[in-house]
Short mmCIF file of C-alpha atoms in Angstrom, two decimals:
data_model
loop_
_atom_site.label_atom_id
_atom_site.label_comp_id
_atom_site.label_asym_id
_atom_site.label_seq_id
_atom_site.Cartn_x
_atom_site.Cartn_y
_atom_site.Cartn_z
CA MET A 1 -205.45 -10.31 68.41
CA ALA A 2 -202.99 -8.06 66.91
CA ARG A 3 -202.40 -9.08 63.30
CA LEU A 4 -198.84 -9.81 62.39
CA ALA A 5 -196.73 -7.49 59.88
CA MET A 6 -196.10 -9.04 56.90
CA THR A 7 -193.18 -9.57 55.38
CA LYS A 8 -190.94 -7.86 53.30
CA GLU A 9 -191.85 -11.82 49.98
CA GLN A 10 -195.87 -11.89 51.33
CA LYS A 11 -196.05 -7.97 50.61
CA LEU A 12 -194.02 -9.00 47.52
CA HIS A 13 -196.50 -11.41 46.58
CA LYS A 14 -199.61 -10.00 47.12
CA ILE A 15 -197.94 -7.16 45.01
CA VAL A 16 -197.12 -9.28 42.07
CA HIS A 17 -200.56 -11.44 42.01
CA ASP A 18 -202.49 -8.24 41.48
CA PHE A 19 -202.57 -5.76 38.36
CA GLU A 20 -203.60 -2.68 39.64
CA LEU A 21 -200.94 -2.94 43.08
CA PHE A 22 -198.54 -4.56 39.93
CA CYS A 23 -198.68 -1.25 37.61
CA GLN A 24 -198.53 1.10 40.81
CA ASN A 25 -195.18 -0.22 42.15
CA PHE A 26 -193.58 -1.40 38.87
CA VAL A 27 -195.01 0.05 35.69
CA LYS A 28 -193.63 3.38 34.83
CA ILE A 29 -195.01 5.20 32.09
CA VAL A 30 -194.46 8.96 30.48
CA ASP A 31 -196.47 11.74 31.44
CA ASN A 32 -197.30 15.14 29.74
CA ASP A 33 -193.82 16.32 30.57
CA GLY A 34 -192.03 13.46 29.76
CA ASN A 35 -191.07 12.00 32.80
CA LEU A 36 -191.36 8.55 33.72
CA ILE A 37 -194.03 8.22 36.34
CA PRO A 38 -195.56 4.87 38.36
CA PHE A 39 -198.70 3.47 35.82
CA LYS A 40 -201.78 4.06 38.10
CA LEU A 41 -205.58 3.51 36.85
CA ASN A 42 -207.92 5.66 36.29
CA ASP A 43 -211.23 5.11 36.74
CA GLN A 44 -212.53 3.97 33.66
CA GLN A 45 -209.18 1.54 33.48
CA LYS A 46 -210.22 0.17 36.41
CA ASP A 47 -213.98 -0.19 35.55
CA PHE A 48 -212.71 -2.35 32.20
CA ILE A 49 -210.37 -4.46 34.19
CA GLN A 50 -213.26 -5.33 36.77
CA ASN A 51 -215.43 -5.83 34.07
CA ALA A 52 -214.04 -7.52 30.85
CA GLY A 53 -214.57 -10.66 30.02
CA ARG A 54 -213.12 -13.19 27.32
CA PHE A 55 -214.13 -10.72 24.22
CA ASN A 56 -214.35 -7.72 25.23
CA PHE A 57 -214.57 -4.65 22.24
CA ILE A 58 -213.98 -0.38 23.56
CA LEU A 59 -214.41 2.57 21.41
CA LYS A 60 -213.20 5.08 23.02
CA PRO A 61 -212.25 8.87 22.55
CA ARG A 62 -208.65 9.54 21.65
CA GLN A 63 -205.99 9.15 24.53
CA LEU A 64 -207.82 7.90 27.07
CA GLY A 65 -205.13 5.28 28.25
CA PHE A 66 -206.85 1.99 27.00
CA THR A 67 -203.66 1.30 24.55
CA THR A 68 -201.90 1.54 27.58
CA LEU A 69 -203.28 -0.43 29.55
CA SER A 70 -203.47 -3.68 27.50
CA LEU A 71 -200.01 -3.36 27.06
CA ALA A 72 -199.53 -3.43 30.94
CA TYR A 73 -201.91 -6.35 30.99
CA CYS A 74 -199.85 -8.38 28.58
CA LEU A 75 -196.31 -7.45 30.40
CA TRP A 76 -198.15 -8.25 33.79
CA MET A 77 -199.68 -11.69 32.81
CA ALA A 78 -195.90 -12.70 30.84
CA VAL A 79 -193.70 -12.14 33.28
CA THR A 80 -196.10 -13.77 36.12
CA ASN A 81 -197.49 -16.54 33.99
CA PRO A 82 -194.71 -19.18 32.32
CA ASN A 83 -195.20 -20.44 28.67
CA THR A 84 -197.45 -17.68 27.19
CA ASN A 85 -198.48 -15.53 24.39
CA TYR A 86 -199.65 -12.23 23.94
CA LEU A 87 -200.30 -10.92 20.43
CA ILE A 88 -200.24 -7.13 19.73
CA VAL A 89 -201.97 -5.98 15.99
CA SER A 90 -202.18 -2.14 14.90
CA TYR A 91 -203.20 -1.60 11.45
CA LYS A 92 -199.82 0.35 10.27
CA GLY A 93 -196.07 -0.38 10.54
CA GLU A 94 -195.65 3.32 12.49
CA SER A 95 -198.08 2.35 14.80
CA ALA A 96 -197.07 -0.96 15.59
CA LYS A 97 -193.57 0.15 16.00
CA ASP A 98 -194.81 2.78 18.86
CA LEU A 99 -197.14 0.65 20.74
CA PHE A 100 -194.10 -2.79 21.35
CA GLU A 101 -191.41 0.69 21.86
CA LYS A 102 -194.34 1.59 25.10
CA ILE A 103 -194.24 -2.29 26.27
CA LYS A 104 -190.62 -2.58 25.81
CA LYS A 105 -190.08 0.52 28.04
CA MET A 106 -192.41 -0.91 30.47
CA ASN A 107 -190.46 -3.73 30.62
CA ARG A 108 -186.81 -1.95 30.29
CA ASN A 109 -188.07 -0.35 33.09
CA LEU A 110 -188.88 -3.13 35.58
CA PRO A 111 -187.31 -3.05 38.63
CA ARG A 112 -185.53 -6.48 37.92
CA GLU A 113 -182.25 -5.10 40.00
CA LYS A 114 -183.41 -4.06 42.72
CA TYR A 115 -185.31 -7.41 43.55
CA LYS A 116 -182.92 -10.14 41.91
CA ASP A 117 -182.55 -11.83 45.02
CA ILE A 118 -185.63 -11.55 46.71
CA LYS A 119 -188.06 -14.58 45.49
CA ILE A 120 -191.24 -15.56 46.01
CA ILE A 121 -193.81 -18.21 45.92
CA ARG A 122 -195.19 -18.99 42.09
CA ASN A 123 -196.84 -21.98 40.95
CA GLU A 124 -195.91 -24.01 44.38
CA LYS A 125 -191.85 -23.33 43.49
CA LYS A 126 -189.57 -20.13 44.85
CA GLU A 127 -189.13 -17.40 41.48
CA ASN A 128 -187.58 -14.79 40.78
CA ILE A 129 -190.18 -11.68 40.28
CA PHE A 130 -189.41 -10.74 37.21
CA PRO A 131 -187.77 -13.29 34.76
CA ASP A 132 -184.56 -12.35 32.55
CA ILE A 133 -185.35 -11.21 28.65
CA ILE A 134 -184.09 -13.51 26.32
CA ARG A 135 -184.98 -11.64 23.43
CA ASP A 136 -185.80 -8.17 22.65
CA ASN A 137 -186.32 -6.72 18.81
CA ARG A 138 -188.28 -4.80 16.91
CA ASP A 139 -191.14 -6.97 16.60
CA GLU A 140 -190.63 -10.11 19.61
CA LEU A 141 -190.04 -9.34 23.69
CA VAL A 142 -188.89 -13.41 24.80
CA PHE A 143 -189.18 -13.95 28.77
CA SER A 144 -186.46 -16.57 30.39
CA ASN A 145 -189.95 -17.76 31.83
CA GLY A 146 -191.43 -18.43 28.64
CA SER A 147 -193.12 -16.57 27.50
CA ARG A 148 -193.49 -14.36 24.41
CA ILE A 149 -195.38 -11.01 23.86
CA VAL A 150 -195.05 -10.38 19.78
CA SER A 151 -196.09 -7.12 16.96
CA THR A 152 -197.13 -7.09 13.99
CA THR A 153 -199.81 -5.47 12.07
CA THR A 154 -202.91 -6.32 9.91
CA GLY A 155 -200.77 -7.00 6.59
CA THR A 156 -199.11 -10.55 8.31
CA LYS A 157 -200.22 -13.24 6.71
CA ASP A 158 -202.22 -15.69 8.96
CA LEU A 159 -202.12 -13.76 11.91
CA GLY A 160 -202.19 -15.70 15.20
CA ARG A 161 -202.51 -19.33 13.49
CA GLY A 162 -200.41 -21.73 14.85
CA MET A 163 -199.59 -19.54 18.17
CA THR A 164 -202.36 -20.07 21.79
CA LEU A 165 -202.56 -16.91 22.37
CA MET A 166 -203.88 -15.32 26.25
CA TYR A 167 -204.05 -12.04 25.33
CA ILE A 168 -204.58 -10.29 22.03
CA LEU A 169 -205.01 -6.53 21.44
CA LEU A 170 -206.74 -5.69 17.96
CA SER A 171 -205.78 -1.54 18.26
CA GLU A 172 -207.38 1.29 16.85
CA ALA A 173 -209.47 -1.78 14.68
CA ALA A 174 -212.11 0.05 13.38
CA PHE A 175 -209.45 1.38 10.60
CA TYR A 176 -208.87 -2.21 9.75
CA ASP A 177 -208.60 -2.51 6.32
CA ASP A 178 -210.47 -6.14 7.07
CA LEU A 179 -211.32 -6.65 10.43
CA GLU A 180 -213.85 -9.35 9.78
CA GLY A 181 -211.19 -10.97 8.81
CA VAL A 182 -208.29 -10.76 10.59
CA LEU A 183 -210.44 -11.74 13.63
CA ASN A 184 -211.88 -15.08 11.91
CA SER A 185 -207.26 -15.43 11.98
CA VAL A 186 -207.08 -14.56 15.88
CA GLU A 187 -210.02 -15.79 17.60
CA PRO A 188 -209.18 -19.62 17.09
CA SER A 189 -205.77 -19.08 18.75
CA LEU A 190 -207.13 -17.47 21.89
CA ALA A 191 -206.17 -19.92 24.84
CA ARG A 192 -209.10 -21.73 26.53
CA SER A 193 -207.97 -20.91 29.84
CA ASP A 194 -210.06 -18.02 31.96
CA LYS A 195 -207.67 -16.30 31.82
CA ALA A 196 -207.37 -15.07 28.19
CA LYS A 197 -208.74 -12.13 26.60
CA ILE A 198 -209.40 -10.58 23.52
CA VAL A 199 -209.66 -7.03 23.59
CA ILE A 200 -210.56 -4.77 20.49
CA GLU A 201 -210.38 -1.03 21.24
CA THR A 202 -210.71 1.81 19.09
CA THR A 203 -211.74 5.85 18.19
CA ALA A 204 -214.96 5.63 15.48
CA ASN A 205 -214.59 5.34 12.42
CA GLY A 206 -217.40 5.43 10.29
CA PHE A 207 -220.33 2.52 9.04
CA ASN A 208 -217.79 -0.16 8.83
CA TYR A 209 -217.69 -4.17 9.91
CA ALA A 210 -216.73 -2.32 13.60
CA GLN A 211 -219.63 -0.22 14.10
CA GLN A 212 -221.42 -2.96 12.75
CA LEU A 213 -219.94 -5.36 15.79
CA TYR A 214 -219.92 -3.12 18.47
CA ASP A 215 -223.63 -2.55 17.75
CA LYS A 216 -224.52 -5.88 17.87
CA ALA A 217 -222.06 -6.81 21.11
CA LYS A 218 -224.47 -3.33 23.26
CA LYS A 219 -227.71 -5.14 22.40
CA GLY A 220 -225.81 -8.67 23.76
CA LYS A 221 -226.33 -10.48 20.13
CA SER A 222 -222.33 -10.99 20.33
CA LYS A 223 -219.87 -12.64 22.32
CA TYR A 224 -218.41 -9.89 22.28
CA LYS A 225 -218.47 -6.90 25.80
CA ALA A 226 -219.21 -3.50 24.67
CA PHE A 227 -218.06 -0.86 26.40
CA PHE A 228 -218.13 2.76 25.68
CA TYR A 229 -216.48 5.74 27.73
CA PRO A 230 -217.32 9.53 27.23
CA PHE A 231 -215.02 11.86 26.21
CA PHE A 232 -215.47 13.94 30.10
CA SER A 233 -214.73 11.37 32.15
CA SER A 234 -212.70 11.92 35.10
CA ALA A 235 -209.61 10.37 33.27
CA TYR A 236 -209.93 13.13 30.65
CA GLU A 237 -210.12 16.44 33.43
CA LYS A 238 -206.35 14.77 34.20
CA GLN A 239 -204.93 13.83 31.91
CA PHE A 240 -205.99 17.36 29.83
CA LYS A 241 -205.34 19.03 33.00
CA TYR A 242 -203.26 21.21 31.15
CA ASP A 243 -204.93 22.50 28.35
CA ILE A 244 -208.18 22.96 30.27
CA ASP A 245 -206.24 25.47 32.63
CA GLN A 246 -205.47 26.90 29.36
CA ALA A 247 -209.23 26.52 28.28
CA VAL A 248 -210.35 28.25 31.48
CA THR A 249 -207.86 31.23 31.33
CA TRP A 250 -208.69 32.06 27.52
CA TYR A 251 -212.92 31.92 28.40
CA LYS A 252 -212.26 34.04 31.09
CA SER A 253 -210.46 36.40 28.74
CA GLN A 254 -213.47 36.45 26.82
CA ASN A 255 -215.87 37.50 29.41
CA LYS A 256 -214.52 39.30 31.37
CA GLY A 257 -213.00 37.28 33.82
CA LYS A 258 -215.73 34.79 34.89
CA PRO A 259 -215.78 31.14 34.37
CA LEU A 260 -218.75 29.67 32.55
CA SER A 261 -222.02 29.17 34.18
CA ALA A 262 -224.55 26.81 34.36
CA LYS A 263 -227.06 29.30 32.37
CA ASP A 264 -224.59 30.45 30.25
CA LEU A 265 -225.03 27.19 29.04
CA VAL A 266 -226.71 27.09 25.13
CA PRO A 267 -229.23 23.48 25.15
CA GLU A 268 -225.97 20.98 23.88
CA GLU A 269 -224.09 22.43 26.05
CA LEU A 270 -226.19 21.91 28.41
CA GLN A 271 -227.43 18.24 27.66
CA LEU A 272 -223.88 17.45 28.11
CA HIS A 273 -223.72 19.35 31.96
CA LYS A 274 -226.70 16.87 32.45
CA MET A 275 -224.75 13.53 31.83
CA GLY A 276 -221.83 14.88 34.07
CA CYS A 277 -220.23 17.16 31.57
CA SER A 278 -218.08 19.96 33.85
CA LEU A 279 -218.26 22.97 33.08
CA ARG A 280 -214.22 23.45 32.96
CA MET A 281 -214.65 20.40 30.07
CA LEU A 282 -216.86 22.73 28.79
CA MET A 283 -215.33 25.57 28.53
CA TRP A 284 -212.19 23.18 27.09
CA ARG A 285 -214.53 22.32 24.20
CA ARG A 286 -215.83 25.62 23.09
CA PHE A 287 -212.03 26.54 22.77
CA VAL A 288 -211.48 23.47 20.87
CA LEU A 289 -213.47 23.89 18.78
CA GLN A 290 -213.10 27.45 17.43
CA ASP A 291 -211.16 25.98 14.74
CA LYS A 292 -212.02 22.46 14.49
CA ASP A 293 -214.78 20.40 12.40
CA LYS A 294 -217.65 19.45 15.05
CA ASN A 295 -218.45 16.39 12.96
CA GLN A 296 -213.89 15.95 13.63
CA PHE A 297 -214.44 16.59 16.65
CA TYR A 298 -217.48 14.38 17.49
CA GLN A 299 -214.82 11.79 16.09
CA GLU A 300 -212.68 11.66 18.68
CA TYR A 301 -214.40 12.74 21.02
CA PRO A 302 -217.75 11.23 21.55
CA ALA A 303 -219.89 12.08 24.28
CA THR A 304 -221.56 8.78 23.22
CA ASP A 305 -221.41 6.14 21.29
CA PHE A 306 -224.08 6.49 18.66
CA GLN A 307 -222.34 9.94 18.11
CA ALA A 308 -218.85 8.52 17.55
CA PHE A 309 -220.40 6.56 14.82
CA ILE A 310 -222.47 8.74 13.06
CA SER A 311 -219.87 11.08 13.18
CA THR A 312 -217.55 9.79 10.84
CA GLY A 313 -220.31 8.18 8.87
CA VAL A 314 -222.08 9.47 5.55
CA SER A 315 -224.96 11.76 7.13
CA VAL A 316 -227.99 14.02 5.90
CA PHE A 317 -229.20 14.87 9.67
CA ASP A 318 -228.46 17.52 12.01
CA GLN A 319 -224.44 16.53 13.86
CA THR A 320 -225.37 18.60 16.71
CA LYS A 321 -229.00 17.31 17.07
CA ILE A 322 -228.59 14.20 16.89
#
């Protein structure tokens, strides 16, 4: 028997209730050329969404898109779950301002006008796809469905107290002056719901409380679940395509027009190649390391979680051999 075609309302219902589809169809982000494009989750972002628990710690290289992922997730949850609250925490004012502007831009570009006359079933009631905006200011976004997104910094007194939060994002948490104190403040505010999550996401910053917490999480000795994604992930291949192309051109110009091959690799590069780092990424790595300290590179673009932390701490060991 032929399957009946879905109605427009049924299609929209499916899209609205699936985070990945919601992002692909409704959320816009800015690409490397300044264009607004649909937010399509990369493989690492999909992995996190599929495997995240209630308490999560993401150790990552720079610019892998996990902050953007969390911002989109907060927005999706807020517009689809009435009367819920969300907290975005940054370690300094400029960062808080930048993150909140990103989520407000996502919200401004939701196609409210296009779908204003279409209603879907939500909580056994027919409702508009997107709630209206009641308040949009420097640190608060409030919707007509009663949901609220708040942006703040770690210096805020009594962080999260008095709130019941469905999602808490602690961005670049390894750089907080007192991450332990922040967690003591916000963890009790997490909603008693299977949808509620707290996400710590950060690049490494030496041997501090964040490193201790991540290490415990990795060993299964914490309520937090550890996630690590190396710099040579598939997301980086796409995100840095322009830079990688430039690096490949540079390498060929230094090597009689030939690209890097496996026989050209030094031991450290060979190990990375065995771990999954492509030859294109290795050419980019060589290009970047021309004028960047290796320890700084390891901090921003680690291949392993251990490398991320050891490169940002004080060590007597040869980081390359480690």
